[in-house]
CSV table of C-alpha atoms and ligand atoms in Angstrom, one decimal:
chain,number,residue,atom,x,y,z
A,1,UNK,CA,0.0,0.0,0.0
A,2,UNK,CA,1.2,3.7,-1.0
A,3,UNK,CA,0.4,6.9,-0.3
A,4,UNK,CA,-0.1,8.4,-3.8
A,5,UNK,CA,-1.5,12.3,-3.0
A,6,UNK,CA,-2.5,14.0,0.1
A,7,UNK,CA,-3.4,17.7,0.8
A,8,UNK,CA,-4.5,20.5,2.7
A,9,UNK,CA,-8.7,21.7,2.5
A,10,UNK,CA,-8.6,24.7,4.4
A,11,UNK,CA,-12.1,26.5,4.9
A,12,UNK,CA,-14.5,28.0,7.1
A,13,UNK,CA,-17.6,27.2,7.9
A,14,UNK,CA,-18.4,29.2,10.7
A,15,UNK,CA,-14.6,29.3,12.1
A,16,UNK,CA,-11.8,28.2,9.8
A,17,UNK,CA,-10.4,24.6,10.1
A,18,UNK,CA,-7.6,23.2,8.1
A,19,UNK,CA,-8.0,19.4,7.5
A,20,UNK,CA,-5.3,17.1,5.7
A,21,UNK,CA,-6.8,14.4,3.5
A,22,UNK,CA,-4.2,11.7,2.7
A,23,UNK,CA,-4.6,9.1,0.2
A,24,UNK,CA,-3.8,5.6,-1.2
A,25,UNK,CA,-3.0,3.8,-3.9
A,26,UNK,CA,-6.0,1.3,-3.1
A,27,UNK,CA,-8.6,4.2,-3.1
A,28,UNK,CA,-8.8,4.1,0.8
A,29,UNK,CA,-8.0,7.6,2.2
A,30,UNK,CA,-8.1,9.2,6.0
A,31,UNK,CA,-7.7,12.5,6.8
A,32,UNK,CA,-6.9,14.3,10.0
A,33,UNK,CA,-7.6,18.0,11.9
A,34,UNK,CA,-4.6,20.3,11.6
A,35,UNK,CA,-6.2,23.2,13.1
A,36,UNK,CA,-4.0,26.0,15.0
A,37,UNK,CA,-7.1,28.8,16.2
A,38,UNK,CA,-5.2,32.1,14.7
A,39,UNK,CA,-2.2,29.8,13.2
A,40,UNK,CA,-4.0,28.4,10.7
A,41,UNK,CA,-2.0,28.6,7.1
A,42,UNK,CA,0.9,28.6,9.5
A,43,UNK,CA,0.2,24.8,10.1
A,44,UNK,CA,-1.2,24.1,6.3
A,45,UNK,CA,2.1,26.0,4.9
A,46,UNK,CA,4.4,23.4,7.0
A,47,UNK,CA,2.0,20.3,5.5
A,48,UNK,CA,2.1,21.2,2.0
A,49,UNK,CA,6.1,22.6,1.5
A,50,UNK,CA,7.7,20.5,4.1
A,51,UNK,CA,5.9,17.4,5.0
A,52,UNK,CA,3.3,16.1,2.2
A,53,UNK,CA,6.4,16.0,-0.3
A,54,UNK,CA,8.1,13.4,2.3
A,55,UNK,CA,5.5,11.3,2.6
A,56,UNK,CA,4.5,10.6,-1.3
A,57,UNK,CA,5.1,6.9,-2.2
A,58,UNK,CA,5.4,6.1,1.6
A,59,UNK,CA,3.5,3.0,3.1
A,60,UNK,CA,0.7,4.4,5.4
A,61,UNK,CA,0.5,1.4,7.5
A,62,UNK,CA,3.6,2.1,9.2
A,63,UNK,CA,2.0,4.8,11.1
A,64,UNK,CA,4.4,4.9,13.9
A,65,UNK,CA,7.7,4.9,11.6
A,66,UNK,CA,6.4,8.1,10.1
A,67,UNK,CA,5.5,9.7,13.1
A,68,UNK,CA,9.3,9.4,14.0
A,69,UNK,CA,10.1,10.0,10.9
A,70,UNK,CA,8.3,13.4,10.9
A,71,UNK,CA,9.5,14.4,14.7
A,72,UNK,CA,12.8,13.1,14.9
A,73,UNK,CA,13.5,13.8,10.6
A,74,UNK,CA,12.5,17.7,11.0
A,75,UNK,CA,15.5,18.1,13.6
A,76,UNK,CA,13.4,21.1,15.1
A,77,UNK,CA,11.3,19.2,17.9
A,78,UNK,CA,7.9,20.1,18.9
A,79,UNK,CA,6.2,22.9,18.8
A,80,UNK,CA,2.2,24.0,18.1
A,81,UNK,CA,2.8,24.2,14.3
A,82,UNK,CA,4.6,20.9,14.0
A,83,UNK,CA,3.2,18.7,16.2
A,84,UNK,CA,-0.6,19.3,15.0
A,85,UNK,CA,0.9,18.5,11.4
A,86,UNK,CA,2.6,15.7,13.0
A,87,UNK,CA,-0.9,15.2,14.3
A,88,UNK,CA,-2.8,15.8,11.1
A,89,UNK,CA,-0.8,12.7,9.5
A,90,UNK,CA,-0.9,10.8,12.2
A,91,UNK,CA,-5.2,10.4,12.6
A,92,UNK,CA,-5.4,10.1,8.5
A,93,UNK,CA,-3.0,7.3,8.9
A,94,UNK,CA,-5.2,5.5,11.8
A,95,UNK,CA,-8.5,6.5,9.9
A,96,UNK,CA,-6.6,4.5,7.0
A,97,UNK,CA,-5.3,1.6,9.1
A,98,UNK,CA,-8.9,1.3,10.7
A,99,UNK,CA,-10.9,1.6,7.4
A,100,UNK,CA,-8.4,-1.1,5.6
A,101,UNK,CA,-9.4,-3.8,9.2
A,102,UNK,CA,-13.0,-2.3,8.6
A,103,UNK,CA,-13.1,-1.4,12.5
A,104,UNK,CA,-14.0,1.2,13.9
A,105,UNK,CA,-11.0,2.9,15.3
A,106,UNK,CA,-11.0,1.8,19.0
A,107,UNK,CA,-11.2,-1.4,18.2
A,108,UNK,CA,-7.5,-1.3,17.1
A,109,UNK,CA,-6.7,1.0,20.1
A,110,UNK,CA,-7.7,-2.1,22.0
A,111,UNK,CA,-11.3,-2.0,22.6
A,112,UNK,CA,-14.2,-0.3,24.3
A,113,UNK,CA,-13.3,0.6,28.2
A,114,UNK,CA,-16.6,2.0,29.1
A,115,UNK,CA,-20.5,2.4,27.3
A,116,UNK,CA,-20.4,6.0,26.7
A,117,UNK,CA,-18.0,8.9,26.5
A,118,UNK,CA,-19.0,11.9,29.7
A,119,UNK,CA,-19.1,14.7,28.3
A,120,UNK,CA,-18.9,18.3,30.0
A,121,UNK,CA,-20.7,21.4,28.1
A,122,UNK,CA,-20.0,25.2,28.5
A,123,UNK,CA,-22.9,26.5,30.2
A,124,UNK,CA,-22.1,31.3,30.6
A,125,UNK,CA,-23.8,34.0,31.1
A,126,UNK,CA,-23.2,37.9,31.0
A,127,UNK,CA,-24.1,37.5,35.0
A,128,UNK,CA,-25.3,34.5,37.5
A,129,UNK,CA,-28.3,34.8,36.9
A,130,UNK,CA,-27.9,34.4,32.9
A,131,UNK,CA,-25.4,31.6,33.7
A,132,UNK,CA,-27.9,29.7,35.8
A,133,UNK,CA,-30.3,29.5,33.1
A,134,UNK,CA,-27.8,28.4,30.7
A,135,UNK,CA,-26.9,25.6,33.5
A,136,UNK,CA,-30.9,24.8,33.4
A,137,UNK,CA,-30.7,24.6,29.8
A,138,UNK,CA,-27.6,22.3,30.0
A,139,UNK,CA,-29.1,20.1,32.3
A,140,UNK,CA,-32.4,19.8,30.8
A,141,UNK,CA,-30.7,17.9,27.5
A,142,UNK,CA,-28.8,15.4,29.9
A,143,UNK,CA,-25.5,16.9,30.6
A,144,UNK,CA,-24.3,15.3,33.7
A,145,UNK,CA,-21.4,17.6,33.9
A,146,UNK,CA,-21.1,21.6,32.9
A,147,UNK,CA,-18.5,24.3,33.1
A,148,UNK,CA,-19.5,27.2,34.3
A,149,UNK,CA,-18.3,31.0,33.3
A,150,UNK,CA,-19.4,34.4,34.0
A,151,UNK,CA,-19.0,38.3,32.9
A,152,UNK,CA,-17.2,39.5,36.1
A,153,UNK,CA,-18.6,43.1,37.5
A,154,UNK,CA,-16.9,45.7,36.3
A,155,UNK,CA,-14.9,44.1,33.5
A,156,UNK,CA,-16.6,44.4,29.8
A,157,UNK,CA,-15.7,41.0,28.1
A,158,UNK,CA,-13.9,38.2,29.7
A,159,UNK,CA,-13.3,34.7,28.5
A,160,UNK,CA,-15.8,32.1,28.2
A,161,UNK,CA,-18.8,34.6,28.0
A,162,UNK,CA,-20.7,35.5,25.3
A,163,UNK,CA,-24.4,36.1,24.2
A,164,UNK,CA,-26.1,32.6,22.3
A,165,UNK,CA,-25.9,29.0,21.8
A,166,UNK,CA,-22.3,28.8,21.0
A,167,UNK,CA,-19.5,30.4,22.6
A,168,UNK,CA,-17.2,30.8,19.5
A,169,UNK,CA,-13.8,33.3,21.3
A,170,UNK,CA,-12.2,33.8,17.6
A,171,UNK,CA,-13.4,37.2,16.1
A,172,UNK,CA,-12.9,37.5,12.6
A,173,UNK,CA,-10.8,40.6,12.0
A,174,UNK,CA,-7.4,41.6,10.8
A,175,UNK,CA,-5.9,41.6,14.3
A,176,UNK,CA,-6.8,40.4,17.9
A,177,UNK,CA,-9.9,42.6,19.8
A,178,UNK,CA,-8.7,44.0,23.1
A,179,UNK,CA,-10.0,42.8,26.7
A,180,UNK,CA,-9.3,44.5,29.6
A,181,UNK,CA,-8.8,42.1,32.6
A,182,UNK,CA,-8.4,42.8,36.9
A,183,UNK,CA,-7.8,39.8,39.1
A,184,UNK,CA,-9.5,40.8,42.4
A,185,UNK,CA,-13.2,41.3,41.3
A,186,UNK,CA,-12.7,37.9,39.6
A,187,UNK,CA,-11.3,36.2,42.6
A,188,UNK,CA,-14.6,37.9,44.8
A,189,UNK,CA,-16.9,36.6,42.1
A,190,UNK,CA,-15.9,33.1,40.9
A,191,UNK,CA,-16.8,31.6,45.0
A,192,UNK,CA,-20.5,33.9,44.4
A,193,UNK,CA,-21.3,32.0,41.4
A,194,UNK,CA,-21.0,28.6,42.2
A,195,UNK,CA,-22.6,29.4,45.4
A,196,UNK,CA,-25.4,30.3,43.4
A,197,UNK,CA,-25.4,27.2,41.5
A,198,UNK,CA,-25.0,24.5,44.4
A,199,UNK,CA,-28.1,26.3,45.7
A,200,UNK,CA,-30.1,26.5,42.9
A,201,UNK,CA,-29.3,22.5,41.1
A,202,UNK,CA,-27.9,20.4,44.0
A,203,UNK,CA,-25.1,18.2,44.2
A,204,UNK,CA,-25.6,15.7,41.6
A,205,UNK,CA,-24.1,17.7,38.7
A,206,UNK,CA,-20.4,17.6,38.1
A,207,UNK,CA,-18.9,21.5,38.4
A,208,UNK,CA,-16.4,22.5,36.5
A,209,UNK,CA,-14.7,26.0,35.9
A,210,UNK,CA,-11.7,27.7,33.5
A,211,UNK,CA,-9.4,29.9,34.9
A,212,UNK,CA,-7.7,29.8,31.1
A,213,UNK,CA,-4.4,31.0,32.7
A,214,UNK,CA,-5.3,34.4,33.8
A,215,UNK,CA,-4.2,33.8,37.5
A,216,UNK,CA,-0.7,34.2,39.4
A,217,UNK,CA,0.4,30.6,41.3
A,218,UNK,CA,-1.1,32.1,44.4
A,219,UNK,CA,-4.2,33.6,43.6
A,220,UNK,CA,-4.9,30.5,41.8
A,221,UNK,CA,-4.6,28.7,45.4
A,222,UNK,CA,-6.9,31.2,47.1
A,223,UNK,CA,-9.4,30.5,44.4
A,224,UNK,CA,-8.9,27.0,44.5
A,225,UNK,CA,-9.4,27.3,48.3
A,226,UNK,CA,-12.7,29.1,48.1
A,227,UNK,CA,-14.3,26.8,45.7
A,228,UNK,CA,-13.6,23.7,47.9
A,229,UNK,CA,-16.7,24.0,49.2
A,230,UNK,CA,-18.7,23.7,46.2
A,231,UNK,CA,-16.9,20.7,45.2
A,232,UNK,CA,-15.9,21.3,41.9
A,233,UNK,CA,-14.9,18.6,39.4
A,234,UNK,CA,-12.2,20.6,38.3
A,235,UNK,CA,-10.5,23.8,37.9
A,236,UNK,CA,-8.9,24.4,34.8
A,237,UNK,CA,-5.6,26.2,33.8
A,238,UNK,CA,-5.2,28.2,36.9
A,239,UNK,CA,-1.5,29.5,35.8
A,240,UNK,CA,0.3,29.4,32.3
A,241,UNK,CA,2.4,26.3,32.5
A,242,UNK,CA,5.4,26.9,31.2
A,243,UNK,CA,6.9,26.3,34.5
A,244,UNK,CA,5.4,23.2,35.9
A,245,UNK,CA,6.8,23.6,39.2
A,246,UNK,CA,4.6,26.7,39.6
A,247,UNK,CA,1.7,24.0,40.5
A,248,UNK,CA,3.4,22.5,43.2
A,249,UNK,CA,2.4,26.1,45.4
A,250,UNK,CA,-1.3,25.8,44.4
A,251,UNK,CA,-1.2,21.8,45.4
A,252,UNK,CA,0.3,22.6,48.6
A,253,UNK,CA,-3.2,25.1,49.5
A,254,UNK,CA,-6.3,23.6,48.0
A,255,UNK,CA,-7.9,19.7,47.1
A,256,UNK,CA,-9.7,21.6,44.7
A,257,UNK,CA,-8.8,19.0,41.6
A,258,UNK,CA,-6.7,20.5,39.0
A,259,UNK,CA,-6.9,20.1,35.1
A,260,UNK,CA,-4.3,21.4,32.4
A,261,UNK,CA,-3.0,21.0,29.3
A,262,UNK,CA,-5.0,21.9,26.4
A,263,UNK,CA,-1.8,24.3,25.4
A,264,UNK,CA,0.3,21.4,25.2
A,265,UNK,CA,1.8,19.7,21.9
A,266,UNK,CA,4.3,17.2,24.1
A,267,UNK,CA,4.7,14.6,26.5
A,268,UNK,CA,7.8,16.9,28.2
A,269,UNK,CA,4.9,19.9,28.4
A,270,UNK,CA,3.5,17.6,31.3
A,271,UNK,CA,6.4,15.2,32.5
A,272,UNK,CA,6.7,16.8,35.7
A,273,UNK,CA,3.0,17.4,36.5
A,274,UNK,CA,2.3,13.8,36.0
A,275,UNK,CA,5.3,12.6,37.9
A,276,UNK,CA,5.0,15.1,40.9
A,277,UNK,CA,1.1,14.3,40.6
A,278,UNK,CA,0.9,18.0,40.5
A,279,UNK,CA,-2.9,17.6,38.3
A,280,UNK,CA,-5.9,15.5,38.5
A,281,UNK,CA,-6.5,15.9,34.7
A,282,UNK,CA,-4.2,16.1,31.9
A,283,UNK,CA,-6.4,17.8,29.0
A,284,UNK,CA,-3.9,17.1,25.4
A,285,UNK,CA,-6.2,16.3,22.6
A,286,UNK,CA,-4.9,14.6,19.4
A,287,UNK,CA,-4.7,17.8,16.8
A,288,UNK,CA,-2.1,19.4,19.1
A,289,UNK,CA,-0.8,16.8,21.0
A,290,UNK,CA,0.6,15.1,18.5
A,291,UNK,CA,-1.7,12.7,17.1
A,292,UNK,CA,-3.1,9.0,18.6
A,293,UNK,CA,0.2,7.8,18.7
A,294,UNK,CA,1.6,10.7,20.8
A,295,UNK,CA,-1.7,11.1,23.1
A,296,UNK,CA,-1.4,7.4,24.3
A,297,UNK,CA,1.9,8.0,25.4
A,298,UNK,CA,0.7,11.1,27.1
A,299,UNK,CA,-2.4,9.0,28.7
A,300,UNK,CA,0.2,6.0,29.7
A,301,UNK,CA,2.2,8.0,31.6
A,302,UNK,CA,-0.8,9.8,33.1
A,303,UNK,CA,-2.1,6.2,34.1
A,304,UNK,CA,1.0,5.5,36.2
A,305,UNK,CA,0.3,8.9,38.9
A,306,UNK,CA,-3.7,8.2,38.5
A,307,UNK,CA,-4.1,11.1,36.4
A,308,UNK,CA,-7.0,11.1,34.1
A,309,UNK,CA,-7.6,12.2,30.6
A,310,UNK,CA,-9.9,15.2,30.1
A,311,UNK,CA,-9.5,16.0,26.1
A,312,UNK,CA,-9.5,19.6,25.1
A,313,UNK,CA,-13.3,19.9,22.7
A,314,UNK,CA,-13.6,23.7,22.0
A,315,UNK,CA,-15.2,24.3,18.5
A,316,UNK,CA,-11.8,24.9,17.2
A,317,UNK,CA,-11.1,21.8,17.3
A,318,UNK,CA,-12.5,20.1,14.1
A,319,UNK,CA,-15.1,17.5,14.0
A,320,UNK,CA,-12.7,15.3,12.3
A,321,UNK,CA,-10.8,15.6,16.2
A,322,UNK,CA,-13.6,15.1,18.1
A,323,UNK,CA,-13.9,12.0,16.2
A,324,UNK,CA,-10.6,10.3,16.8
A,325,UNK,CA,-11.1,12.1,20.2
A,326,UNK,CA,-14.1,9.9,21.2
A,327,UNK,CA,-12.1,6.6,19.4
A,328,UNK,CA,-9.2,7.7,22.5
A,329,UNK,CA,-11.5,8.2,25.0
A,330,UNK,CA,-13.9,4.6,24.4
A,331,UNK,CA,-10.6,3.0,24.9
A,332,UNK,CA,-8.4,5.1,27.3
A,333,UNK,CA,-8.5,3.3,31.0
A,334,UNK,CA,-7.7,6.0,32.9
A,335,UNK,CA,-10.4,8.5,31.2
A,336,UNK,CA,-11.9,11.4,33.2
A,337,UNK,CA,-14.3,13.6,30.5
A,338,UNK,CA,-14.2,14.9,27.4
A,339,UNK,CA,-15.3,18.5,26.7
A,340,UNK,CA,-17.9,19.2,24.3
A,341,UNK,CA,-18.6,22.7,22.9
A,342,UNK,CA,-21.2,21.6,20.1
A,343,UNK,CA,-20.0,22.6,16.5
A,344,UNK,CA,-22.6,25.2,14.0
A,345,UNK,CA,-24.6,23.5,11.6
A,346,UNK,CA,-22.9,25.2,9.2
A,347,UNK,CA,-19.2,22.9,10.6
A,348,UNK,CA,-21.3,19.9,11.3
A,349,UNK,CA,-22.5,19.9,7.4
A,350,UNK,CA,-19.0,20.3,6.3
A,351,UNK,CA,-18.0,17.5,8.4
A,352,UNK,CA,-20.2,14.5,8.6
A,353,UNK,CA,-19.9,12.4,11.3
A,354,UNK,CA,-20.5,8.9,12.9
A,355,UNK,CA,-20.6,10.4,16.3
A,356,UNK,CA,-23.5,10.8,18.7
A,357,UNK,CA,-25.1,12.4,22.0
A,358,UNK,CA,-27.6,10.8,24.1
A,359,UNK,CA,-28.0,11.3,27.8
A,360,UNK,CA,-25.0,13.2,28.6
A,361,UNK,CA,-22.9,11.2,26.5
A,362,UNK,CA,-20.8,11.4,23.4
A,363,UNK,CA,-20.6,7.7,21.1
A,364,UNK,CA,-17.9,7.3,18.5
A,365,UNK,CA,-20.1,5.3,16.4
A,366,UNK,CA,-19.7,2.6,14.6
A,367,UNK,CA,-17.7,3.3,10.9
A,368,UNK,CA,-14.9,2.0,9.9
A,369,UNK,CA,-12.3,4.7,10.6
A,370,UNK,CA,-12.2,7.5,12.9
A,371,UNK,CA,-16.0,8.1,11.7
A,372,UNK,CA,-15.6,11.7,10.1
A,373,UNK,CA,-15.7,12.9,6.9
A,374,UNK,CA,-15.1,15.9,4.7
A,375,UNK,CA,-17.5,17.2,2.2
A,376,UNK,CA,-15.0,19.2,0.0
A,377,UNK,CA,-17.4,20.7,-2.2
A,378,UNK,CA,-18.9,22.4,0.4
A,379,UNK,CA,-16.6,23.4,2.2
A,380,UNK,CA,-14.9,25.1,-0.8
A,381,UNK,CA,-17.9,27.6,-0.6
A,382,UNK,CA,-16.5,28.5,2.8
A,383,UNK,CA,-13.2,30.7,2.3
A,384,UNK,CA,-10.8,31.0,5.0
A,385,UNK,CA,-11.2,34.3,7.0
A,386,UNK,CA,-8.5,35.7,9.4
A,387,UNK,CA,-9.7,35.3,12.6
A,388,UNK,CA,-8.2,35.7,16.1
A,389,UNK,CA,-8.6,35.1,19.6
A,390,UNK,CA,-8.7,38.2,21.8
A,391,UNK,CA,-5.6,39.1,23.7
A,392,UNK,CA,-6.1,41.3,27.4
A,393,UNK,CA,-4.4,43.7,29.1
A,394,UNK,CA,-4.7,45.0,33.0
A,395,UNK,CA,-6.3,48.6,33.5
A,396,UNK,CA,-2.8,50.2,33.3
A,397,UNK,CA,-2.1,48.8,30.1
A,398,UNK,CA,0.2,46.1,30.9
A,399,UNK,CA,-0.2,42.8,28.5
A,400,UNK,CA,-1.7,40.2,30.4
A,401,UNK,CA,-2.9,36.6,29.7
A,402,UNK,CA,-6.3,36.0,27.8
B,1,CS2,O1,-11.3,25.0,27.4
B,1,CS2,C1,-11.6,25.6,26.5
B,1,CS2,O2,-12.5,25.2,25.7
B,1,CS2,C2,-11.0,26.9,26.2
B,1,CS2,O3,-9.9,27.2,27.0
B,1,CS2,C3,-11.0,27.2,24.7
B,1,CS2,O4,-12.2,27.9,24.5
B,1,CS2,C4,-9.8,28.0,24.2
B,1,CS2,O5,-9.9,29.3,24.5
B,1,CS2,C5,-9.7,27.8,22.7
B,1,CS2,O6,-9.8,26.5,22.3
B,1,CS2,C6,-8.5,28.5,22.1
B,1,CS2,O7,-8.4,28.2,20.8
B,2,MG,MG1,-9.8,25.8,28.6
């Protein structure tokens, strides 16, 4: 079997996705998400001049030759850019090996671990009170777990807020929108709101919350110290993570559980928060983590410290991840949840699917492959558009973390 043509279909319905569609000599192809939110023709540029040449004529069953061949053959290691295109190759090669066995593709990851993949949602609101009706709403279509954001008093537009069904954080522009962000009313708020929502729904629902790195190491521990008592499932990014050891000061002041990771494109991104059990939940995801192959590592190392898996799902991440995403998490053994921010029509159309939602649940279906398709025609009426996520500053202008 050969590899005899394989390229890049870059569009945007809705958001912009770049997807890499890789086929064979037998007719069989696979394709993979090589999405970078803001990055985009950064990631499609290094597929199509530096990697779809190499892999021409190349037997795509040997998926874990050309993932070294493609990490340890660039001499430059990771990296965002090249390991989602080191990504990118790798799921079209496991959508290939799965659709030649005609499995679906946990089958050859070793099997189904569990019935159903949890799923958490993104319930926000401009205030609590919006927020608790989006909660409501969550709840009503089965969610058993929800993350919860608010606007915080005082600041105009934060992360994870934003009016309508879908949070979507790139705007479409020429260059980033500006935020404006102040620590303190956030830290007074965050304990008010899930207050509000242990009173209001209970215990029964799983609570979790994203900090998305806008904390210091030791404000993060005062917030993780006042949501202890609303038992939250986790709480996500509380500090850029550059420096790992940084968690070892919010570990030493709250049980809150801690998730991280969705920033990461390596194994050595994590190493020491596995080993030091520094997290509860490492959240990788195949597009940037390297692919299956890479992610399993990830996950086998995480299994050692009893840290779970809790895959990045944002709607910049393609359908065509979520997909090998749901393969991962049937199989992982030491799973946690999966996020799911549910894609527009618009991205769904472009991407058929195998996968499903009942009760709270996501299913990987049961097609050969990863499950996901691309229908190019379509999605050639969708141009790509620049588009960026915000960036934020504090109130005297200094640069900050959005
Ligand atoms: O957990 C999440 O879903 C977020 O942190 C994302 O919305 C993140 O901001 C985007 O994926 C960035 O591309
Ligand atoms: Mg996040």
């Amino acid at each position: 079997m050969r590899i005899t043509n394989a390229y890049c279909i870059v569009t945007s319905p809705g958001r912009n996705f770049v997807t890499l569609k890789i086929v064979t000599d037998e007719g069989v192809y696979g394709i993979g998400d090589a999405t970078l939110n803001g990055r985009e023709l950064a990631v499609a540029s290094y597929l199509n001049d530096h990697v779809i040449p190499c892999l021409i004529g190349r037997d795509p069953q040997r998926i874990e030759d050309i993932w070294q061949y493609l990490y340890k053959g660039a001499y430059w290691r990771r990296g965002p850019v090249t390991m989602s295109a080191i990504a990118a190759v790798d799921t079209a090669l496991w959508d290939i090996k799965a659709k030649v066995a005609g499995l679906p593709l946990y089958q050859l990851l070793g099997g189904k671990s569990r019935d159903g993949v949890m799923v958490y949602a993104h319930a926000n609101g401009r205030d609590i009170e919006e927020a608790l009706d989006r909660v409501d709403y969550y709840r009503e279509k089965g969610f058993k777990a929800i993350r919860v954001q608010t606007g915080v008093p005082g600041l105009d537009k934060v992360y994870g807020v934003q009016k309508g069904e879908a949070y979507e954080p790139a705007i479409r522009s020429a260059a980033p929108d500006e935020t404006l962000w102040a620590t303190e009313p956030y830290l007074d708020h965050a304990p008010r709101l899930f207050e509000a929502v242990r009173d209001r729904f209970g215990w029964d629902l799983h609570l979790l919350h994203d900090v998305h790195h806008r904390l210091t190491p030791i404000e993060a521990a005062r917030l993780g110290r006042s949501l202890e008592p609303f038992r939250l499932f986790w709480m996500e990014d509380p500090t850029p993570a550059e420096n790992q050891e940084a968690f070892r000061l919010i570990r030493q002041h709250t049980t809150t559980p801690i998730a991280v990771g969705e920033v990461f494109n390596s194994i050595h991104d994590c190493r020491e928060l596995i080993q030091n059990q520094l997290i509860d939940y490492i959240r990788a995801t195949v597009v940037h983590a390297g692919g299956i192959t890479h992610l399993r590592r990830i996950a086998g190392l995480a299994e050692l410290y009893q840290v779970r898996t809790g895959c990045h799902g944002a709607t910049d991440l393609s359908p065509v991840c979520m997909g090998a995403a749901l393969h991962f998490d049937t199989w992982v053994p030491n799973f946690g949840v999966q996020e799911y921010m549910i894609h527009s029509a618009e991205t769904d159309a472009v991407f058929p699917h195998a996968y499903s939602y009942a009760d709270g649940a996501l299913h990987p279906g049961e097609a050969p492959g990863h499950g996901v398709d691309i229908d190019e025609e379509l999605a050639a009426k969708y141009p790509y558009t620049p588009a960026y996520l915000p960036v934020a500053r504090l109130r005297d202008g200094t640069m900050w973390n959005w």
